[in-house]
PDB file of C-alpha atoms and ligand atoms in Angstrom:
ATOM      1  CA  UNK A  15     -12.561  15.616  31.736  1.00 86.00           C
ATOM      2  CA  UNK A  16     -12.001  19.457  30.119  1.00 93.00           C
ATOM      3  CA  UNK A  17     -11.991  22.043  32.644  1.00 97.00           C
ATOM      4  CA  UNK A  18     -14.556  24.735  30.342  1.00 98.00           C
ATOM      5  CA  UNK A  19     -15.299  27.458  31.282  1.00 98.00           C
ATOM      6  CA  UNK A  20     -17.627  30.177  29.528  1.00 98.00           C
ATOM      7  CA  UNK A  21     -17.075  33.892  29.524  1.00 98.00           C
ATOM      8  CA  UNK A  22     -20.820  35.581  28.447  1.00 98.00           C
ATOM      9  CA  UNK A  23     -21.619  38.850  27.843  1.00 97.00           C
ATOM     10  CA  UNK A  24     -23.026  41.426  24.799  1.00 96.00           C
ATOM     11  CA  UNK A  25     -19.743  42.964  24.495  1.00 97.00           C
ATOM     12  CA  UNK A  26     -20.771  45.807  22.829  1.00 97.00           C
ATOM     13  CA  UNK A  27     -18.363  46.422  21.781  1.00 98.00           C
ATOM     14  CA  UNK A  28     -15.506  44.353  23.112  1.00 98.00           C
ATOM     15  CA  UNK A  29     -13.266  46.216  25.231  1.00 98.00           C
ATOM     16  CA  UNK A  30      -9.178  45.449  26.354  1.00 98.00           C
ATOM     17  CA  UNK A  31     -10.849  44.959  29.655  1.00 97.00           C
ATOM     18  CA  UNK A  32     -12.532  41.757  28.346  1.00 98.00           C
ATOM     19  CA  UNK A  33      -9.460  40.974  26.527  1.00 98.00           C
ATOM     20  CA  UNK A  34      -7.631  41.136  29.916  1.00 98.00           C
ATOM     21  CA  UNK A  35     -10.290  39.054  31.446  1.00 98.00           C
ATOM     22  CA  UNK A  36     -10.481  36.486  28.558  1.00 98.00           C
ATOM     23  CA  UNK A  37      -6.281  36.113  28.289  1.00 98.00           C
ATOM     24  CA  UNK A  38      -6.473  35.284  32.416  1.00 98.00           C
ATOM     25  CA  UNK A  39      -9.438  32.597  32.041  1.00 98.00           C
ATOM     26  CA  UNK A  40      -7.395  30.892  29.207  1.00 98.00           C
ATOM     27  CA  UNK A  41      -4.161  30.750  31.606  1.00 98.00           C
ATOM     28  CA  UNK A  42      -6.529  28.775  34.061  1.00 98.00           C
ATOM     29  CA  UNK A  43      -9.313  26.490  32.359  1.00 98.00           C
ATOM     30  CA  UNK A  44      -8.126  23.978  29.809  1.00 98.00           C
ATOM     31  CA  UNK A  45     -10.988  25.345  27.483  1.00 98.00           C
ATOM     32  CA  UNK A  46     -12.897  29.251  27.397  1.00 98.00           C
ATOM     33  CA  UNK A  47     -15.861  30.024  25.458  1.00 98.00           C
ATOM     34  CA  UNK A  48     -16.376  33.352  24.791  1.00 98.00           C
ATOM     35  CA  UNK A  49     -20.123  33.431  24.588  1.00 98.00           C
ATOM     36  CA  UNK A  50     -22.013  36.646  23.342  1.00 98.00           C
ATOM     37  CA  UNK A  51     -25.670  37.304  24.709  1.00 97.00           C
ATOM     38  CA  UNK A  52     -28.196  37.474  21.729  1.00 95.00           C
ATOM     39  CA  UNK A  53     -30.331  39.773  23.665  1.00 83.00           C
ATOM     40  CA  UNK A  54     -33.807  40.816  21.900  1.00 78.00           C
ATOM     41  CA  UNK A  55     -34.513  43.478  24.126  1.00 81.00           C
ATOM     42  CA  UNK A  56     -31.462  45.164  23.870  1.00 81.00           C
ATOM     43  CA  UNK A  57     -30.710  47.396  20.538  1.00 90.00           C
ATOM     44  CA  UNK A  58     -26.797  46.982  19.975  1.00 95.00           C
ATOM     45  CA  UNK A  59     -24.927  49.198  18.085  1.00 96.00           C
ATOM     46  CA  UNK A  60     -22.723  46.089  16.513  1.00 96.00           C
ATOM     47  CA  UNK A  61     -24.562  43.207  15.205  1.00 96.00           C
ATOM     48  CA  UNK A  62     -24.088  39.756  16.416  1.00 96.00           C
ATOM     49  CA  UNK A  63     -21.839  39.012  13.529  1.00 97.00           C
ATOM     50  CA  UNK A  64     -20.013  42.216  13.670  1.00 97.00           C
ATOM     51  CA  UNK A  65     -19.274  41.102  17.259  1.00 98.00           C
ATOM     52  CA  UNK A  66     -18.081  37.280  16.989  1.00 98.00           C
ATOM     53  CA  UNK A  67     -15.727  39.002  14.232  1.00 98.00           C
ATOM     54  CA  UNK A  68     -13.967  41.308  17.104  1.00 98.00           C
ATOM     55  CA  UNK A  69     -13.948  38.427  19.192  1.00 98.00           C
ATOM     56  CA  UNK A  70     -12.428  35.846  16.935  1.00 98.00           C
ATOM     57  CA  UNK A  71      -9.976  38.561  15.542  1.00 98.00           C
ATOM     58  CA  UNK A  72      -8.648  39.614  18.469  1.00 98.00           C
ATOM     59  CA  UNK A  73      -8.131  36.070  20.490  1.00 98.00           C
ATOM     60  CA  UNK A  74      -6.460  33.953  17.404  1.00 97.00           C
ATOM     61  CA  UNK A  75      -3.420  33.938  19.101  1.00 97.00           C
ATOM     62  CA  UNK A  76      -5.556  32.076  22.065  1.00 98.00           C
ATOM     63  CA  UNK A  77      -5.533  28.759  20.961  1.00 97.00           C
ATOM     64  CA  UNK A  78      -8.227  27.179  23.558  1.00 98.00           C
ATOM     65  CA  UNK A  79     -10.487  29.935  23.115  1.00 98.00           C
ATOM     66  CA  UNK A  80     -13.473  29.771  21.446  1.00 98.00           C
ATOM     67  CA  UNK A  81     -16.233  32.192  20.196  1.00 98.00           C
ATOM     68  CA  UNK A  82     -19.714  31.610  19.816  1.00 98.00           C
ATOM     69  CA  UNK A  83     -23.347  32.891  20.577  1.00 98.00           C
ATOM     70  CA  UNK A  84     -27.081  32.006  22.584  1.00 97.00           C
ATOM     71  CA  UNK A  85     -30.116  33.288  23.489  1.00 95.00           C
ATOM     72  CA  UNK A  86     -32.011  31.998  26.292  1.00 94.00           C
ATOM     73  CA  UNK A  87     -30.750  31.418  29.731  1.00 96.00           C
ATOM     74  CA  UNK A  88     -27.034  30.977  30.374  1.00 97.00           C
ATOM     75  CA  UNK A  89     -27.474  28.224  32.944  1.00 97.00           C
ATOM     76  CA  UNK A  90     -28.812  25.869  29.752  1.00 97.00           C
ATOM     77  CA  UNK A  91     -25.911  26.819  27.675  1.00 98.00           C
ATOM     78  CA  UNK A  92     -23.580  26.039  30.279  1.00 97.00           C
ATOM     79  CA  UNK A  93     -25.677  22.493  30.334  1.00 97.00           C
ATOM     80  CA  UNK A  94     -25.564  22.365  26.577  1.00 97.00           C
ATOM     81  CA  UNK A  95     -22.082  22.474  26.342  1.00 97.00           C
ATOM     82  CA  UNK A  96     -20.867  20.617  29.579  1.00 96.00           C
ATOM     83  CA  UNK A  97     -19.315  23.499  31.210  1.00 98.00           C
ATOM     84  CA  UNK A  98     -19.109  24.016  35.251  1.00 97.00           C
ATOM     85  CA  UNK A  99     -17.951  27.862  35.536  1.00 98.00           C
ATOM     86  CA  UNK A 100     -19.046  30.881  34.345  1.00 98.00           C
ATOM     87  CA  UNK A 101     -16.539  33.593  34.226  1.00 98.00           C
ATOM     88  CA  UNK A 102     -17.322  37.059  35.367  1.00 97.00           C
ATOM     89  CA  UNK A 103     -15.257  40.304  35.323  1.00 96.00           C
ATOM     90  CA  UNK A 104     -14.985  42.486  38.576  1.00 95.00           C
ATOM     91  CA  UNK A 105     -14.064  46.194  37.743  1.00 92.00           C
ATOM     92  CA  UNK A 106     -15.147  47.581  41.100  1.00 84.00           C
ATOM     93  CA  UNK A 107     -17.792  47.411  43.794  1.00 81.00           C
ATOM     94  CA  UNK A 108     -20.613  48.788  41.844  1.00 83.00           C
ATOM     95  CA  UNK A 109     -20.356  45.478  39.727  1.00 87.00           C
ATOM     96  CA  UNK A 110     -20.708  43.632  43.127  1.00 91.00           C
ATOM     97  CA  UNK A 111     -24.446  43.585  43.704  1.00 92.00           C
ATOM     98  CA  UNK A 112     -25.866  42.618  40.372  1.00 93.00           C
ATOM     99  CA  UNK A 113     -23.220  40.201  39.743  1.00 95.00           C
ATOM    100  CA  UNK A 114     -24.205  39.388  43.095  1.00 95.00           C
ATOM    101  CA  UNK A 115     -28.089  38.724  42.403  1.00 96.00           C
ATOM    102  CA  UNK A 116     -27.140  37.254  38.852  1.00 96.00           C
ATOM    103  CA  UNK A 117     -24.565  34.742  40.449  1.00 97.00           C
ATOM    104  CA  UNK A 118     -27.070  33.345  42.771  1.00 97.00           C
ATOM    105  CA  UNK A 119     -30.322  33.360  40.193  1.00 97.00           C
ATOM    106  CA  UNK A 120     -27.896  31.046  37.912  1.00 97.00           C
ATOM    107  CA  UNK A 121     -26.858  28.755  40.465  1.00 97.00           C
ATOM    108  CA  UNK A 122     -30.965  28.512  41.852  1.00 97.00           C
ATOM    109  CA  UNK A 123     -31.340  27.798  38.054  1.00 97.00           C
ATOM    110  CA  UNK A 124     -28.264  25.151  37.119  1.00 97.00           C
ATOM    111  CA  UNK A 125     -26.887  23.931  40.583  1.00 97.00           C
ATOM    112  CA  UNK A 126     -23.919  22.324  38.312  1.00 96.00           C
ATOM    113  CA  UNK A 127     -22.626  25.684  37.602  1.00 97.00           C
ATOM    114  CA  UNK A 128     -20.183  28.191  39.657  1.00 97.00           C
ATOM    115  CA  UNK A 129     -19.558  31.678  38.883  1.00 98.00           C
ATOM    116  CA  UNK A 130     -15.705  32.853  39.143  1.00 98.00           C
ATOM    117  CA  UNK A 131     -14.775  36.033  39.084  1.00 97.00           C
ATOM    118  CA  UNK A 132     -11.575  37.420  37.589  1.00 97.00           C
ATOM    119  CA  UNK A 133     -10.190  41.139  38.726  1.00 96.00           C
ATOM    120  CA  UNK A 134      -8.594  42.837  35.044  1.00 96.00           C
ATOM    121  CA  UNK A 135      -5.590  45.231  35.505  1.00 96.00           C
ATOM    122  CA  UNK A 136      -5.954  48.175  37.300  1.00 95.00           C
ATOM    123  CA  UNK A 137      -5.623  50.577  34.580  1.00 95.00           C
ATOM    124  CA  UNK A 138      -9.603  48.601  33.094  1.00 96.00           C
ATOM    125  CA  UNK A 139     -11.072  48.640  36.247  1.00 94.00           C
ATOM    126  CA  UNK A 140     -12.923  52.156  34.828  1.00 93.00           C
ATOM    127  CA  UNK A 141     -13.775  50.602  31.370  1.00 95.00           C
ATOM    128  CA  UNK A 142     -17.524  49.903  30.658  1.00 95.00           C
ATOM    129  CA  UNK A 143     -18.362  49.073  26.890  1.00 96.00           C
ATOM    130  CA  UNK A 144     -21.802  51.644  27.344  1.00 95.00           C
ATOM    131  CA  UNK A 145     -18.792  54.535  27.990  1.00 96.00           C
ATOM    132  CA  UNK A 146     -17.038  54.297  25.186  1.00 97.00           C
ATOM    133  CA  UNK A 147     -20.162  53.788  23.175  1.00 97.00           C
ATOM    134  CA  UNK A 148     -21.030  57.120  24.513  1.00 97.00           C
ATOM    135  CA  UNK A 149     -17.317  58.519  23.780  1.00 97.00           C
ATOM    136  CA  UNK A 150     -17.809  57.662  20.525  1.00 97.00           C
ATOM    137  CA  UNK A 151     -20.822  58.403  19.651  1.00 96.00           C
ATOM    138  CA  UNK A 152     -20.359  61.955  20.543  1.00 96.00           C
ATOM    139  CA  UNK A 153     -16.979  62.326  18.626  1.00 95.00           C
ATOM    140  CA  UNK A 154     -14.630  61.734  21.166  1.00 95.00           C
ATOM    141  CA  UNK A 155     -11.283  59.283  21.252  1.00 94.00           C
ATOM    142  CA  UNK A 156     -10.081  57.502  23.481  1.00 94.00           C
ATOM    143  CA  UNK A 157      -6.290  55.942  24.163  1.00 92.00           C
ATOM    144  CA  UNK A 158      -5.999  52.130  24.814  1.00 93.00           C
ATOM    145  CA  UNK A 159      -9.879  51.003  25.416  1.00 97.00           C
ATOM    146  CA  UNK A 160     -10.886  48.877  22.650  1.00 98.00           C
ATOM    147  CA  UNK A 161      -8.654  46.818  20.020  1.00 97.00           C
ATOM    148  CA  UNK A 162      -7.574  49.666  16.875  1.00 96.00           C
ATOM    149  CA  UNK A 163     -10.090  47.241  14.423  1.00 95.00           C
ATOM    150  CA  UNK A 164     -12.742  47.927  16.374  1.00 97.00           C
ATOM    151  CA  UNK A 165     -12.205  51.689  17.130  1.00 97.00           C
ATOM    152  CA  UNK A 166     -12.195  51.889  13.552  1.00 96.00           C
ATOM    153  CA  UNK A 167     -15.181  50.429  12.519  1.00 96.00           C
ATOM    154  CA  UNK A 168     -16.334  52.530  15.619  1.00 96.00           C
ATOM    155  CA  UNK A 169     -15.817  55.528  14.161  1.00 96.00           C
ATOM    156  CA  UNK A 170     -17.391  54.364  10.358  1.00 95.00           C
ATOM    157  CA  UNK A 171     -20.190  53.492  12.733  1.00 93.00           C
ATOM    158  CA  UNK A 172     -20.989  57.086  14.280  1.00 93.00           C
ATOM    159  CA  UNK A 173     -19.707  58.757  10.887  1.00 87.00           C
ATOM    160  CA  UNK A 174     -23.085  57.353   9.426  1.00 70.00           C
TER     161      UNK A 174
HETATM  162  P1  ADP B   5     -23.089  43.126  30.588  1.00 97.06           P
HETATM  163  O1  ADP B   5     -23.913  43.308  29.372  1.00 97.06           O
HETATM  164  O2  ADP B   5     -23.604  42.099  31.570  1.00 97.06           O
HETATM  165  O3  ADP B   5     -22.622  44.387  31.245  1.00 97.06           O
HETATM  166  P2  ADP B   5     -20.599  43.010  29.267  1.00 97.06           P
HETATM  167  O4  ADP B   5     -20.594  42.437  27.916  1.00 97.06           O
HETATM  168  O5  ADP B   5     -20.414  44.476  29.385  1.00 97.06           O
HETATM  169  O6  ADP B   5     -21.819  42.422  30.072  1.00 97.06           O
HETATM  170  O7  ADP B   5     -19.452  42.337  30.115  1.00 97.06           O
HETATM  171  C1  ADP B   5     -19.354  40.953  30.283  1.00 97.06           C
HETATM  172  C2  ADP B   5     -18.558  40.706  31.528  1.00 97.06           C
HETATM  173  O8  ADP B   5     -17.326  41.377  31.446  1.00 97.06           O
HETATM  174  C3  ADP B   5     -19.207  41.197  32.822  1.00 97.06           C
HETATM  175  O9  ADP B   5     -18.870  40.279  33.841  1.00 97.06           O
HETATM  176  C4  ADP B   5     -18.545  42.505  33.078  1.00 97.06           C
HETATM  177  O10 ADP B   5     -18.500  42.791  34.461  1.00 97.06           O
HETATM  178  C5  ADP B   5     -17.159  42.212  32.569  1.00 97.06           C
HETATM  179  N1  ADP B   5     -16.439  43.422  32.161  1.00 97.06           N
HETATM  180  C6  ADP B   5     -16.874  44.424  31.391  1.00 97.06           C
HETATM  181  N2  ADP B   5     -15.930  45.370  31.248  1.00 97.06           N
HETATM  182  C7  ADP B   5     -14.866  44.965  31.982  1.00 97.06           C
HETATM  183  C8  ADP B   5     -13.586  45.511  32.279  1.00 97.06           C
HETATM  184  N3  ADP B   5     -13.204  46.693  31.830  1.00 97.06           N
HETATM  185  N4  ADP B   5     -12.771  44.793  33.064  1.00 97.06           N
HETATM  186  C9  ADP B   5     -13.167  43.603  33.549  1.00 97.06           C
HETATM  187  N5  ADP B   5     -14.348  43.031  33.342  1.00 97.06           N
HETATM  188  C10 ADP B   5     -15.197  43.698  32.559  1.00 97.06           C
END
């Protein structure tokens, strides 16, 4: 049976911190989904579609990953599409407590399902995709955060 494994978040835009975290799940698990969170509550600044585009563009060379979407409740998608671990990226402590709560809600809701949780290189550990939405969004640049596609269609973003 297929080790999968499915990496969810909004990625908001995706950041070479995800990449990092994505390129280390696919050197483990024989199959990663890259699953973005179709969250109605939240009001992203990239669209769904804009979003699987960044993703599939920028993990082609990655030939057991796989992009895709849900709403609802991760621990049914993991069901849905027969997968046992749910990757999760650890910058620093302050990720520790709600990764914490969210690790154990999941398992209370799919007992199947086991979180794993992947350190990035050092140099990400300060990378959140709400900073350099902020960077951005007030004119600034930054060096080596996000793939140059998507700082581009950053910037066309804030121009408007
Ligand atoms: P959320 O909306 O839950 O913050 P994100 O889309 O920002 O989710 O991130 C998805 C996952 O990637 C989370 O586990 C988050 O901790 C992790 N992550 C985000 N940025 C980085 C980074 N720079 N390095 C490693 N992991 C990261």
């Amino acid at each position: 049976m297929k080790n999968i494994a499915v990496y969810p978040g909004t990625f908001d835009p995706v950041t070479n911190g995800h990449l990092d975290i994505i390129r280390r799940a696919a050197d483990i698990f024989d199959e990663v989904i890259v699953a973005v969170l179709v969250n109605k509550n939240k009001r992203p600044v990239f669209s769904v579609e804009e979003r699987l585009k960044h993703l599939k563009e920028n993990t082609q060379e990655l030939k057991n990953v796989k992009v895709d979407f849900f709403d609802g409740l991760l621990a049914d998608y993991m069901k849905l599409k027969k997968a046992k671990v749910a990757i999760r990226g650890l910058r620093a402590l302050t990720d520790l407590e709600y990764e914490f709560i969210l690790a154990n809600t999941n398992r209370e809701l799919n007992g199947e399902m086991e979180t794993v949780f992947l350190m990035p290189s050092a140099k990400y550990t300060y990378l959140t995709s709400s900073m350099v939405r902020e960077a951005y969004s007030l004119g600034g640049r930054l060096k080596n955060c996000v793939p140059p596609s998507v700082e581009k269609e950053l910037v066309e973003k804030y121009k408007k």
